[in-house]
């Protein structure tokens, strides 16, 4: 730390992103990216748009929001587009949480929540998930705090039924409830259908997982007109051009080819079922995932050790050094071929017969 670093941030613990190795080619199952490339129209749109890079991007993302509105059945003024959904989450914390409206989220959930809370100096409570990693909706009913729920959750992969989300939203009418739907396209139930009934609901999403665009950084928030206007106040006060031209064009092209992505999601869901079954037959405990990853532990090998042996064998998965999660690894679902290699490698590491 330099002697110039503001005391405001002196004890900030930054988020630790998953490894993005540049030296060796791994089968990369550690950051929940899609194994499939973007749809063909995306490359063409980006190439064409690159000729206009001398000009600033559209701060209102008019065309992109219009296409989003059509796909999701909302009004364009219920939508804000952001630089990844991490940005909309940060804006939402800034806008809707403070000393009077402290944050509440699970003890095991997306690692960015405590970081955004800390950088914005918002008090927060971590509510423990049950011993089976399920979230108990009763813990959030009438809580009177700004609630953040990843649904489906990461890194557990478990989903809450929409009815539970609705009860939580309804019982906290004086606080915003943020539902982070980064993984909803892999089997969860979206809260988008509740938006027209609850003015305190904010739903966030991303093109990073189901739409093969993690590197383009495109996320979004859905809410009432007024919530979205508040988020825009913060966006215009930090970076009105948060969506660059190439990403804007890529996003529009992706939405025009949405069926391609939804078909890829079905493939991931099939590969997930296969991988879960194979891991279970190798003795693993695998939580019931509604995402593009599985969270699994072996009775035979410690989580950290399995992670490093897989890495030596050229397969990257994600291990979390958090107490409750020590024995687990989070494994992104890739192509069938990648999952076959994973299972064969795990079988040889644990000495089990190949299933
Ligand atoms: C990946 C992820 C995000 C954000 O991803 P972006 O790439 O910033 O859109 C948000 N929430 C959860 C739970 C995630 O796993």
Short mmCIF file of C-alpha atoms in Angstrom, two decimals, residues 9 12 52 67 72 115 121 170 181 216-217 263 276 282 292-293 303 310 348 355:
data_model
loop_
_atom_site.label_atom_id
_atom_site.label_comp_id
_atom_site.label_asym_id
_atom_site.label_seq_id
_atom_site.Cartn_x
_atom_site.Cartn_y
_atom_site.Cartn_z
CA UNK A 9 -10.09 1.84 1.86
CA UNK A 12 -10.82 -3.33 2.12
CA UNK A 52 -17.51 3.41 -35.53
CA UNK A 67 -34.57 -5.72 -27.77
CA UNK A 72 -38.30 -10.24 -21.43
CA UNK A 115 -16.92 -6.48 -1.01
CA UNK A 121 -19.50 1.36 3.90
CA UNK A 170 -43.93 -8.94 -0.05
CA UNK A 181 -30.45 -14.24 -11.48
CA UNK A 216 -17.85 -8.61 -23.32
CA UNK A 217 -19.07 -7.52 -19.85
CA UNK A 263 -30.58 -24.47 -26.92
CA UNK A 276 -23.97 -35.37 -11.42
CA UNK A 282 -17.86 -42.24 -7.77
CA UNK A 292 -24.15 -24.34 -15.10
CA UNK A 293 -21.95 -25.78 -12.35
CA UNK A 303 -11.38 -30.51 -1.60
CA UNK A 310 -6.96 -31.80 -11.23
CA UNK A 348 -7.92 -42.11 -11.75
CA UNK A 355 -18.02 -45.55 -13.94
#
